CSV table of C-alpha atoms in Angstrom, one decimal:
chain,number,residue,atom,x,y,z
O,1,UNK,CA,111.3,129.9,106.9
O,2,UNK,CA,111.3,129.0,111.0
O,3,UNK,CA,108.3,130.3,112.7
O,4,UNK,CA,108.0,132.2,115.4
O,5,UNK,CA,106.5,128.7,117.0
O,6,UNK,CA,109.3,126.8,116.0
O,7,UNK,CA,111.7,129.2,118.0
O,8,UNK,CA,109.4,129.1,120.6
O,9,UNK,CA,109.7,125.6,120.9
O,10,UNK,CA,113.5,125.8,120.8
O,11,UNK,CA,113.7,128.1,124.0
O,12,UNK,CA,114.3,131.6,124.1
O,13,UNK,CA,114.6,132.4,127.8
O,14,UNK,CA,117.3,134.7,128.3
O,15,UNK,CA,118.4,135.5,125.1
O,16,UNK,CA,118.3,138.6,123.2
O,17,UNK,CA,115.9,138.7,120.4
O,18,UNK,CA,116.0,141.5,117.8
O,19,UNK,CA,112.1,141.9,116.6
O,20,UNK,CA,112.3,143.9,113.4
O,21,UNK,CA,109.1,145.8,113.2
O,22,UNK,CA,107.4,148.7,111.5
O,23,UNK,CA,106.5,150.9,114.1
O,24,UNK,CA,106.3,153.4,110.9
O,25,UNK,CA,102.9,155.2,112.2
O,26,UNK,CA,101.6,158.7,111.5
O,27,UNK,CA,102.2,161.5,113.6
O,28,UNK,CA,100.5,164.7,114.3
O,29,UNK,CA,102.8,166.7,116.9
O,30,UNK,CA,104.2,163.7,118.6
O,31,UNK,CA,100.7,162.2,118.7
O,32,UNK,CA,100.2,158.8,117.2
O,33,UNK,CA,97.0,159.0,114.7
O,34,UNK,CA,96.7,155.7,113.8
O,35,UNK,CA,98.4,152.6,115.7
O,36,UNK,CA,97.4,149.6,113.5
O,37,UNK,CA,101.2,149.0,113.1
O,38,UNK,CA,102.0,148.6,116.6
O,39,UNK,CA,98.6,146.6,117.4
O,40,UNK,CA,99.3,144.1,114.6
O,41,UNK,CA,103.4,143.2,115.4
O,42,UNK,CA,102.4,143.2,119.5
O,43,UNK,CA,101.6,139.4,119.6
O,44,UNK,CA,104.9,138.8,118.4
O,45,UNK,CA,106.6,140.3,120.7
O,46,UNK,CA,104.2,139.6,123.4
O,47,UNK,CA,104.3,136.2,122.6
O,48,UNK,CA,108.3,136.5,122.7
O,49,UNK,CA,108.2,138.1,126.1
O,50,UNK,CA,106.0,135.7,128.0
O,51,UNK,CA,108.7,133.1,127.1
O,52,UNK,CA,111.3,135.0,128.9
O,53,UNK,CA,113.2,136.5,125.6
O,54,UNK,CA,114.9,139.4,126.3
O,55,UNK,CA,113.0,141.8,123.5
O,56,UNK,CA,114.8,144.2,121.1
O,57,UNK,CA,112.7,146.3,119.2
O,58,UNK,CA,113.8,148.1,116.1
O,59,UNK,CA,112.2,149.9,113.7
O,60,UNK,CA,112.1,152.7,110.8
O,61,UNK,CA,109.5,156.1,111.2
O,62,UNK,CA,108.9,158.5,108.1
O,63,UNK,CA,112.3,159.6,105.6
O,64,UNK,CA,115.0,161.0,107.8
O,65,UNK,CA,118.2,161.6,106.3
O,66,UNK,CA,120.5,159.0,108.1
O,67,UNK,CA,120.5,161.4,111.0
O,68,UNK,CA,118.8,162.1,114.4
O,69,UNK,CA,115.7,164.3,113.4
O,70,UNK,CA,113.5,164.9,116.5
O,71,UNK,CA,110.5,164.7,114.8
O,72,UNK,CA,111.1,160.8,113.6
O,73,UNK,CA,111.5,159.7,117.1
O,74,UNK,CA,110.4,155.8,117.8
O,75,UNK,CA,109.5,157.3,121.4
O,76,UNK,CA,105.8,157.8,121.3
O,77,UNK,CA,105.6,154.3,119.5
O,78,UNK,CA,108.0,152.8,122.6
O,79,UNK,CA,105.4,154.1,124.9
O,80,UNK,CA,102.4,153.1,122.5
O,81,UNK,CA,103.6,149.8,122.3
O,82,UNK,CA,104.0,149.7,126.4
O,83,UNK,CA,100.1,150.8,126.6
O,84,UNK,CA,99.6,147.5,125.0
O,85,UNK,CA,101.5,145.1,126.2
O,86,UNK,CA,100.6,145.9,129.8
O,87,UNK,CA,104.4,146.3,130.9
O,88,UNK,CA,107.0,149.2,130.9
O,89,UNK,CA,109.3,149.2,127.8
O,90,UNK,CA,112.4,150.8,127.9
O,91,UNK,CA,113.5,153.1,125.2
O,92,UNK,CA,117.5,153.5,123.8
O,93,UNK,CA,118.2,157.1,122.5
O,94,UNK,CA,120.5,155.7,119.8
O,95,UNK,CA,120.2,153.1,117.5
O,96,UNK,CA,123.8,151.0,118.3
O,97,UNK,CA,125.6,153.8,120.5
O,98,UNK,CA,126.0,153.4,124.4
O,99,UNK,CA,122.1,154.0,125.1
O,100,UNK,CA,120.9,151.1,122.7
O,101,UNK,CA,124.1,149.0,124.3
O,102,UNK,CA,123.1,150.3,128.1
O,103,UNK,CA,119.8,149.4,127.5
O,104,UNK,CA,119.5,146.2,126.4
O,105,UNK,CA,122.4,145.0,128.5
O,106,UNK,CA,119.7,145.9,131.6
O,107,UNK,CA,117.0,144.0,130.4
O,108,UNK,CA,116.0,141.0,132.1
O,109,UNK,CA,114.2,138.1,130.7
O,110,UNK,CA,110.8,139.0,129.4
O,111,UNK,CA,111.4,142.5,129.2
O,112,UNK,CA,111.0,144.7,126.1
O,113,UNK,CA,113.1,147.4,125.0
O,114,UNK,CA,112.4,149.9,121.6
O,115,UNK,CA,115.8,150.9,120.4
O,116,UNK,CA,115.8,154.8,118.4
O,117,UNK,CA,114.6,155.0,114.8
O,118,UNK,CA,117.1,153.1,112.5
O,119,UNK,CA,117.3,155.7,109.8
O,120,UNK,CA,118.4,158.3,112.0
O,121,UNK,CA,122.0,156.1,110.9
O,122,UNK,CA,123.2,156.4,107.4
O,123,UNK,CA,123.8,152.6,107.6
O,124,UNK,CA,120.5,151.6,107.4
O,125,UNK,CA,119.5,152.7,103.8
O,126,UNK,CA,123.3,153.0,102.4
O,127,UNK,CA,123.2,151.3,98.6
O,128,UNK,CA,126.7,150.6,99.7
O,129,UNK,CA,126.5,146.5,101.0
O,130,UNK,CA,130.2,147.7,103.0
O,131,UNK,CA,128.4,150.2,104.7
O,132,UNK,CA,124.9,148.6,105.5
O,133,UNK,CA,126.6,145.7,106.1
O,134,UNK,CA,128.9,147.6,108.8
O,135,UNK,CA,125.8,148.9,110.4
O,136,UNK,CA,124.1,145.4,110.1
O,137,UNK,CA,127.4,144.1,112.6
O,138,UNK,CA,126.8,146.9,114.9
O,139,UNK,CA,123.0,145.7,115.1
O,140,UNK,CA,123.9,141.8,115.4
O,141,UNK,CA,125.8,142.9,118.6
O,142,UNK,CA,122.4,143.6,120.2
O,143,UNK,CA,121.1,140.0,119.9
O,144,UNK,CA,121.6,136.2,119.7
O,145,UNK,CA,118.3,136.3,117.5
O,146,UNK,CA,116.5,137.5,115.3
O,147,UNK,CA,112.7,137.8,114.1
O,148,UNK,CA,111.4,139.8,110.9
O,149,UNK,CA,107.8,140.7,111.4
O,150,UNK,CA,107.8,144.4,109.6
O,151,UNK,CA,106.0,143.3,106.7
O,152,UNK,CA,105.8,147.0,105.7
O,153,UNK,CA,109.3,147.0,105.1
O,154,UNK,CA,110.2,143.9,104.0
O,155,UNK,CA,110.2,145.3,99.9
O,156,UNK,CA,113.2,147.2,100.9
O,157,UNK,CA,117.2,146.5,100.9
O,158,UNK,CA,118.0,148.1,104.2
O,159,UNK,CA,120.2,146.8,106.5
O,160,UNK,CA,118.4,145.8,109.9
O,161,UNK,CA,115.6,144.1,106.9
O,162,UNK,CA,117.9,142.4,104.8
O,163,UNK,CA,121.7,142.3,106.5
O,164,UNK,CA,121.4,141.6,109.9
O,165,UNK,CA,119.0,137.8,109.1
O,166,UNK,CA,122.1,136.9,107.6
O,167,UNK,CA,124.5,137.4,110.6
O,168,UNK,CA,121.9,136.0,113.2
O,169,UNK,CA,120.1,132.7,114.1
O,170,UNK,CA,116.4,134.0,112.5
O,171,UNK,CA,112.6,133.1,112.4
O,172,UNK,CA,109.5,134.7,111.1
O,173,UNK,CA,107.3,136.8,113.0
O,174,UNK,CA,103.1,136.0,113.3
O,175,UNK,CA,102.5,138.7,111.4
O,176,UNK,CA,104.5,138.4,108.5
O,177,UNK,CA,103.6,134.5,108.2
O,178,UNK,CA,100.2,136.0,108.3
O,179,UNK,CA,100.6,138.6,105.7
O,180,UNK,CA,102.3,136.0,103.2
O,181,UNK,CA,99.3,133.8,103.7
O,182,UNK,CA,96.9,136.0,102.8
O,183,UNK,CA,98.9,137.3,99.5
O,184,UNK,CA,98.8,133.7,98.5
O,185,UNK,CA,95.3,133.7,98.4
O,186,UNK,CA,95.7,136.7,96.0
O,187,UNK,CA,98.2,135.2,93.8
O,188,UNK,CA,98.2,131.0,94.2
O,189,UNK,CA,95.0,130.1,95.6
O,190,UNK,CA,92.4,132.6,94.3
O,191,UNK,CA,88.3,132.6,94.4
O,192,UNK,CA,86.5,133.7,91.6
O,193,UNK,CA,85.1,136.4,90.6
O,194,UNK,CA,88.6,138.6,91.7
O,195,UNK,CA,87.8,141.9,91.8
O,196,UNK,CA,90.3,145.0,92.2
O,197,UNK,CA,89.9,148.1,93.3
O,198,UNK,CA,93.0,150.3,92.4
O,199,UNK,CA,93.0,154.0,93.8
O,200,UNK,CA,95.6,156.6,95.1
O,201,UNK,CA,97.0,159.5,93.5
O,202,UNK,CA,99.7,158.3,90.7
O,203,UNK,CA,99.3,156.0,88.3
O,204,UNK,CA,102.6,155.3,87.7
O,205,UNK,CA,103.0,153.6,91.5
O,206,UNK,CA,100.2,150.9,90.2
O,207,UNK,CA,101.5,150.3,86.7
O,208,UNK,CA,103.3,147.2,87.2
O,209,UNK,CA,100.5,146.0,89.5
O,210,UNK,CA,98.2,146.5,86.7
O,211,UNK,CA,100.2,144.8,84.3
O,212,UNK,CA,100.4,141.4,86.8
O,213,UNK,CA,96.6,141.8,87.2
O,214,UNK,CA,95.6,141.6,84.1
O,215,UNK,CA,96.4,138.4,84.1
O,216,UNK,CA,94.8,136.8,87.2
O,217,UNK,CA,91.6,139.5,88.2
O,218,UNK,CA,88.3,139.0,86.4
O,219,UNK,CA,87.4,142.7,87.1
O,220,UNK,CA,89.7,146.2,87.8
O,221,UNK,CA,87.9,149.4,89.0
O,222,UNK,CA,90.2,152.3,89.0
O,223,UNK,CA,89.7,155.3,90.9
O,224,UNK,CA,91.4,158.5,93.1
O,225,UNK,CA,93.8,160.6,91.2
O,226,UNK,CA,95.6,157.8,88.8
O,227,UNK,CA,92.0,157.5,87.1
O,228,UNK,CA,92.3,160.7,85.5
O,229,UNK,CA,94.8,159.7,83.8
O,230,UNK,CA,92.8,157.1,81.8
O,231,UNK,CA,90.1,158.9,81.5
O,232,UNK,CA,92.3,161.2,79.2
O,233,UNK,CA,93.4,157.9,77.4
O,234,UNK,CA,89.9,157.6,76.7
O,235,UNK,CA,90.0,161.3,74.9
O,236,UNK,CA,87.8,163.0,78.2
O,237,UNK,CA,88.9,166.4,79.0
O,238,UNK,CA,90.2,166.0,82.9
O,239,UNK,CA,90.1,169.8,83.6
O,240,UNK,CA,92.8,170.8,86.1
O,241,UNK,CA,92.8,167.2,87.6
O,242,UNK,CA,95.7,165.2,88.6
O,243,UNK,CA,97.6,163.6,85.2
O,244,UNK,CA,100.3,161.7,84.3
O,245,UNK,CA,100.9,162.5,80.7
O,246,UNK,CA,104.3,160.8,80.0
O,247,UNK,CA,101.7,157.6,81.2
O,248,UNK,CA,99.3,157.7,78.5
O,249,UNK,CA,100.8,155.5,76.4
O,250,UNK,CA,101.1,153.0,78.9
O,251,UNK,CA,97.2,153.4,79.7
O,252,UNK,CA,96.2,153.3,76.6
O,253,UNK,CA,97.9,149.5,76.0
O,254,UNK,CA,96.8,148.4,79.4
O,255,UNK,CA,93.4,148.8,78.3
O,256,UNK,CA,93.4,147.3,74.9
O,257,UNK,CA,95.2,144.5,76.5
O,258,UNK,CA,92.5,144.2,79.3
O,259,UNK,CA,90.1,144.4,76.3
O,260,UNK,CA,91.7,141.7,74.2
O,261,UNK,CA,92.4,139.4,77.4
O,262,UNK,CA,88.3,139.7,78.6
O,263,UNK,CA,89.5,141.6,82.4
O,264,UNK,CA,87.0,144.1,82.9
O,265,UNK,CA,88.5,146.9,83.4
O,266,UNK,CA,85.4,150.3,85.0
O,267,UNK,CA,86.3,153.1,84.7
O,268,UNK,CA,84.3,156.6,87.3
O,269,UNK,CA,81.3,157.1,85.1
O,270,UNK,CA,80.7,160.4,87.2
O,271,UNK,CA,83.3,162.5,89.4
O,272,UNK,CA,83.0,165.3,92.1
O,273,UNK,CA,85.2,168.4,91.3
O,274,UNK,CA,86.1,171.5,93.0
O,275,UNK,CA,88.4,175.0,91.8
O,276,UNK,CA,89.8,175.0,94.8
O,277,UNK,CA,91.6,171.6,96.4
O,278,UNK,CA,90.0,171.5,99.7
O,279,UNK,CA,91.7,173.0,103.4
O,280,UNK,CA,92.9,169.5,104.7
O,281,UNK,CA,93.4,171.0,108.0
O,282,UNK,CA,90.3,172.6,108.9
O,283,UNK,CA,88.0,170.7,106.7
O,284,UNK,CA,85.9,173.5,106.3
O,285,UNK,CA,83.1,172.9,103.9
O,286,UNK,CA,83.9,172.3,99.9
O,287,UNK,CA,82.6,173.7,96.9
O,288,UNK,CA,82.2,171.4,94.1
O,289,UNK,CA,80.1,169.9,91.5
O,290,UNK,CA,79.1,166.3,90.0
O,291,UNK,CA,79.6,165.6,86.6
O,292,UNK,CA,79.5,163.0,84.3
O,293,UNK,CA,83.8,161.7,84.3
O,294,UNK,CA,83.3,162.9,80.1
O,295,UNK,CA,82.7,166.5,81.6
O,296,UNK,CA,84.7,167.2,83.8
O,297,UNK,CA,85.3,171.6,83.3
O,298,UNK,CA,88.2,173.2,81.8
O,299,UNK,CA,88.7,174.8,85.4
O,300,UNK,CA,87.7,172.0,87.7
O,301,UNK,CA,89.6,169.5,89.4
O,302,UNK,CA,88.3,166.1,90.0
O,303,UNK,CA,88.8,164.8,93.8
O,304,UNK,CA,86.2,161.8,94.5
O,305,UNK,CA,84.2,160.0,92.5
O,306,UNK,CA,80.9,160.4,91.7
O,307,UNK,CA,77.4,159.0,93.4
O,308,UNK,CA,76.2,157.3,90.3
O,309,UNK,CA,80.1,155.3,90.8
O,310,UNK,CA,80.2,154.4,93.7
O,311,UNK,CA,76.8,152.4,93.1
O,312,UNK,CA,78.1,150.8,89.7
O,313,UNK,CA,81.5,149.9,92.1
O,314,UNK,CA,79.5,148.4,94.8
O,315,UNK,CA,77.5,146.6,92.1
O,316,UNK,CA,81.0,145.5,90.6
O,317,UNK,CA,82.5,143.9,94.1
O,318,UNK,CA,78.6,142.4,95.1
O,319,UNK,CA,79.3,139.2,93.3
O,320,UNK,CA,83.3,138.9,93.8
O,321,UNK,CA,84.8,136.0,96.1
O,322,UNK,CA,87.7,137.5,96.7
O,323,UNK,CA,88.4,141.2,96.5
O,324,UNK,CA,92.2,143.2,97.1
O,325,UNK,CA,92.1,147.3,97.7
O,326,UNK,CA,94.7,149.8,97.4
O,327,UNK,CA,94.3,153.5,97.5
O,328,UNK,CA,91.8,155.8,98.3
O,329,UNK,CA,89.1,156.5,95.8
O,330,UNK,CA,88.9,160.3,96.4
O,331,UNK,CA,90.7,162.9,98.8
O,332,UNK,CA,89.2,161.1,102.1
O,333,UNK,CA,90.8,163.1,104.4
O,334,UNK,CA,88.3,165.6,103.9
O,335,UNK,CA,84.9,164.3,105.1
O,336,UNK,CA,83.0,166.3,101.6
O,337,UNK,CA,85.5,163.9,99.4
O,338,UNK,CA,85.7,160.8,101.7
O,339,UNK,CA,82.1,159.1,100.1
O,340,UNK,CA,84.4,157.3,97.4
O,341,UNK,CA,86.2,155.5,99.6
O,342,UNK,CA,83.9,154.7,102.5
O,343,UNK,CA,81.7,153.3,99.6
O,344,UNK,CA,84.4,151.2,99.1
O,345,UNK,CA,84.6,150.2,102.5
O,346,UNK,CA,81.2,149.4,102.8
O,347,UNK,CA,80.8,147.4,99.6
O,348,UNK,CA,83.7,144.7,100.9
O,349,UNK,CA,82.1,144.5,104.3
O,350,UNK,CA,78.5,143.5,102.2
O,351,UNK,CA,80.3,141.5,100.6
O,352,UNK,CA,80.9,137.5,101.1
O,353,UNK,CA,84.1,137.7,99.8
O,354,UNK,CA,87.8,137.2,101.2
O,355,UNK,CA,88.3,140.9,101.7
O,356,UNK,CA,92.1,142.5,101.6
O,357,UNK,CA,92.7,145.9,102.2
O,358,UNK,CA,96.1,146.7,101.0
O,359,UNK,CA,97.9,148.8,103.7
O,360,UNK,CA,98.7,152.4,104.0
O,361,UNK,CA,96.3,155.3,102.4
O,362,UNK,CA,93.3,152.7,102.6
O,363,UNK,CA,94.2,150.9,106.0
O,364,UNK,CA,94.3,154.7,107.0
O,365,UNK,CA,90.8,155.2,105.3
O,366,UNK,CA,89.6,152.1,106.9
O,367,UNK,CA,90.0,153.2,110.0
O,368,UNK,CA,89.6,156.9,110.3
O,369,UNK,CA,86.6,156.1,108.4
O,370,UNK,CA,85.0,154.5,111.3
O,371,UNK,CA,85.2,151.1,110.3
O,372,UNK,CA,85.4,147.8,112.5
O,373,UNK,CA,88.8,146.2,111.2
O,374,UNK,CA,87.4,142.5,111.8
O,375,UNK,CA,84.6,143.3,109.2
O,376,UNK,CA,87.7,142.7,106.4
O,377,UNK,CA,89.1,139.7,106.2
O,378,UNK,CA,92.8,141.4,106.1
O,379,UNK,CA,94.2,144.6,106.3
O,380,UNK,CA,97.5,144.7,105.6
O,381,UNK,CA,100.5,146.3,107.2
O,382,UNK,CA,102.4,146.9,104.2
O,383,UNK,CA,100.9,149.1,100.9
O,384,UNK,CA,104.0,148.9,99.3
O,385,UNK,CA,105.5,145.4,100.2
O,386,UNK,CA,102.3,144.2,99.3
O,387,UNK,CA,102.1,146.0,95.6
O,388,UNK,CA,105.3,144.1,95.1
O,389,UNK,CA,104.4,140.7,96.2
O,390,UNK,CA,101.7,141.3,94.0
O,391,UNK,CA,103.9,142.4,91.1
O,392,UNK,CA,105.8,138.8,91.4
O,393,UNK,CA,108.9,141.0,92.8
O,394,UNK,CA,111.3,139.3,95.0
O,395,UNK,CA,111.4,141.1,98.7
O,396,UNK,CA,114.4,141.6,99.9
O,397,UNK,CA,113.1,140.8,103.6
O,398,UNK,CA,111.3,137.7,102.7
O,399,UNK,CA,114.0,136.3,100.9
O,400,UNK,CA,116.6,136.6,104.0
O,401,UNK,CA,114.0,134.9,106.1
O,402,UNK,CA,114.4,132.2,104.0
O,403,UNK,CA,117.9,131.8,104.0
């Protein structure tokens, strides 16, 4: 792959570069709750700007249907992404229509411009290669070059990810060199004792994870809603909690195998559960109990995991030189179910290891938690690219970077 560095060195004073980024960032009525995204791609395009590039920045935002849905606007991230680079950016209505073409063709060297949410065009996600590759075109008209740096999308066959680095003169972005770097560590290069922490709500999103992992970690701990469902391999009675039953199966060999190959794999030894799932939006105080994860009542759902847990878990990640997390231990959005994961939190910043937080749910934790991001060694962009990396998957956006 060419790095940002080596295009640098090449010259890119006025000519247009097409940054791919993922600008994907929640929203709570136009508001942006957590800007991580836009903070980690901004050197790139910062550094692209100071050389006098002419700056097109693209993007995806949540699961529109390949049509203009007001509430999947790029805008507030265009103006998010002006905040911090210090400068106006200008911001295209359309994705390849006469505003993106208007707008770019009005940029001067060093200026930045956000172009409108790439999804809201069919193009972008078709499974037809005619019809991405169509859009791709459109998109290469923008630009003499590209740079990928949306690691958070780079597991995904879209058009602007995986199309348009072939019709372009392309390089990778800081933060995608960064984010490969660091999943080498976690796959090539690793420090023992490797310990990881698996949460989130299905287990059937961590399955093929698991079955990589089990034969590189020295220790899985498995919590948030996916543990229930081997805790009812085990033969526990789960109550009303989340469960995957067409997975059991599945569980049930992953931990014989863990058993047979010596990874250790903990299981919540304790587990606080509630009747009722707590009121996300007002957080008003929840009603639960703690039992023991073998307990768990008929009429009871589990949603965090217990105090007597989170200490075997911290005891667990004490010793570890390296450490990856993804998914939330328990429902953290609520601040009576968020002790789980903040003991998490806390447990890699004791720690001495090389600490990775694996993108979304726990990179949201992470921060609404409180926590200072430079106490982790990474926190990743990209939940699901990095799953997949992990997995020994292909990425479809890495792969065109190297071509």
């Amino acid at each position: 792959m060419k790095t940002i560095d080596e295009l640098l060195a090449e010259g890119v004073k006025g000519k247009r570069v097409f940054v791919r980024a993922d600008l994907n960032v929640p929203l709570a009525e136009g508001t942006i709750t957590d800007d991580g995204r836009i903070r980690a791609v901004q050197p790139t395009i910062a550094k692209l700007a100071e050389a006098g590039a002419r700056v097109v920045v693209a993007s995806h935002l949540g699961r529109p249907k390949g049509a203009p849905e007001p509430a999947f606007s790029l805008a507030p991230a265009a103006a998010r992404l002006g905040e911090l680079l210090g400068a106006d950016v200008a911001f295209a209505t359309d994705t390849v229509g006469s505003s993106a073409k208007e707008t770019v063709a009005a940029l001067t060297d060093g200026q930045v411009a956000v172009i409108e949410n790439l999804r809201f065009n069919a193009g972008e996600t078709s499974k037809d290669d005619a019809e991405r590759g169509a859009f791709a075109d459109r998109l290469a008209e923008l630009a003499d070059i590209y740079v990928g740096d949306g690691f958070g999308a780079v597991h995904r066959k879209h058009a602007s990810v995986f199309d348009l680095p072939a019709r372009l003169p392309h390089a990778v972005g800081q933060l995608i060199a960064t984010e490969v770097g660091v999943l080498k560590k976690l796959t090539d290069e690793v420090k023992r004792p490797y310990v990881v922490v698996l949460g989130g709500a299905k287990v059937s999103d961590k399955l093929a994870v698991i079955d990589e992992l089990l034969g590189k970690a020295d220790r899985i701990l498995i919590g948030g809603g996916m543990a229930y469902t081997f805790l009812y391999a085990k033969g526990h009675e789960v109550g009303i909690s989340l469960l995957q039953k067409d997975q059991v199966d599945k569980v049930k060999e992953y931990m014989a195998r863990a058993e047979s190959t010596g990874v250790e794999l903990v299981l919540p030894v304790d587990i606080l559960a509630s009747s009722d799932f707590p009121d996300l939006k007002t957080k008003a105080p929840a009603e639960y109990i703690t039992v023991d994860a073998d307990k768990i009542p008929a009429d009871k759902e589990g949603l965090d995991i217990g105090p007597k847990t989170r200490e075997l878990y911290a005891s667990k990640i004490a010793d570890a030189a390296t450490v990856f997390w993804n998914g939330p231990l328990g429902v953290f959005e609520h601040p009576d179910y968020a002790g789980g994961t903040r003991a998490i939190a806390q447990a890699l910043v004791d720690s001495d290891a090389f600490t990775v937080v694996g993108g979304g749910d726990s990179a949201a934790a992470v921060r609404t938690l409180g926590f200072d991001e430079n106490a982790f060694g990474h926190i990743s962009t990209g939940g699901g690219a990095s799953l997949e990396y992990l997995e020994g998957k292909t990425l479809p956006g890495l792969a065109a970077l190297e071509g």
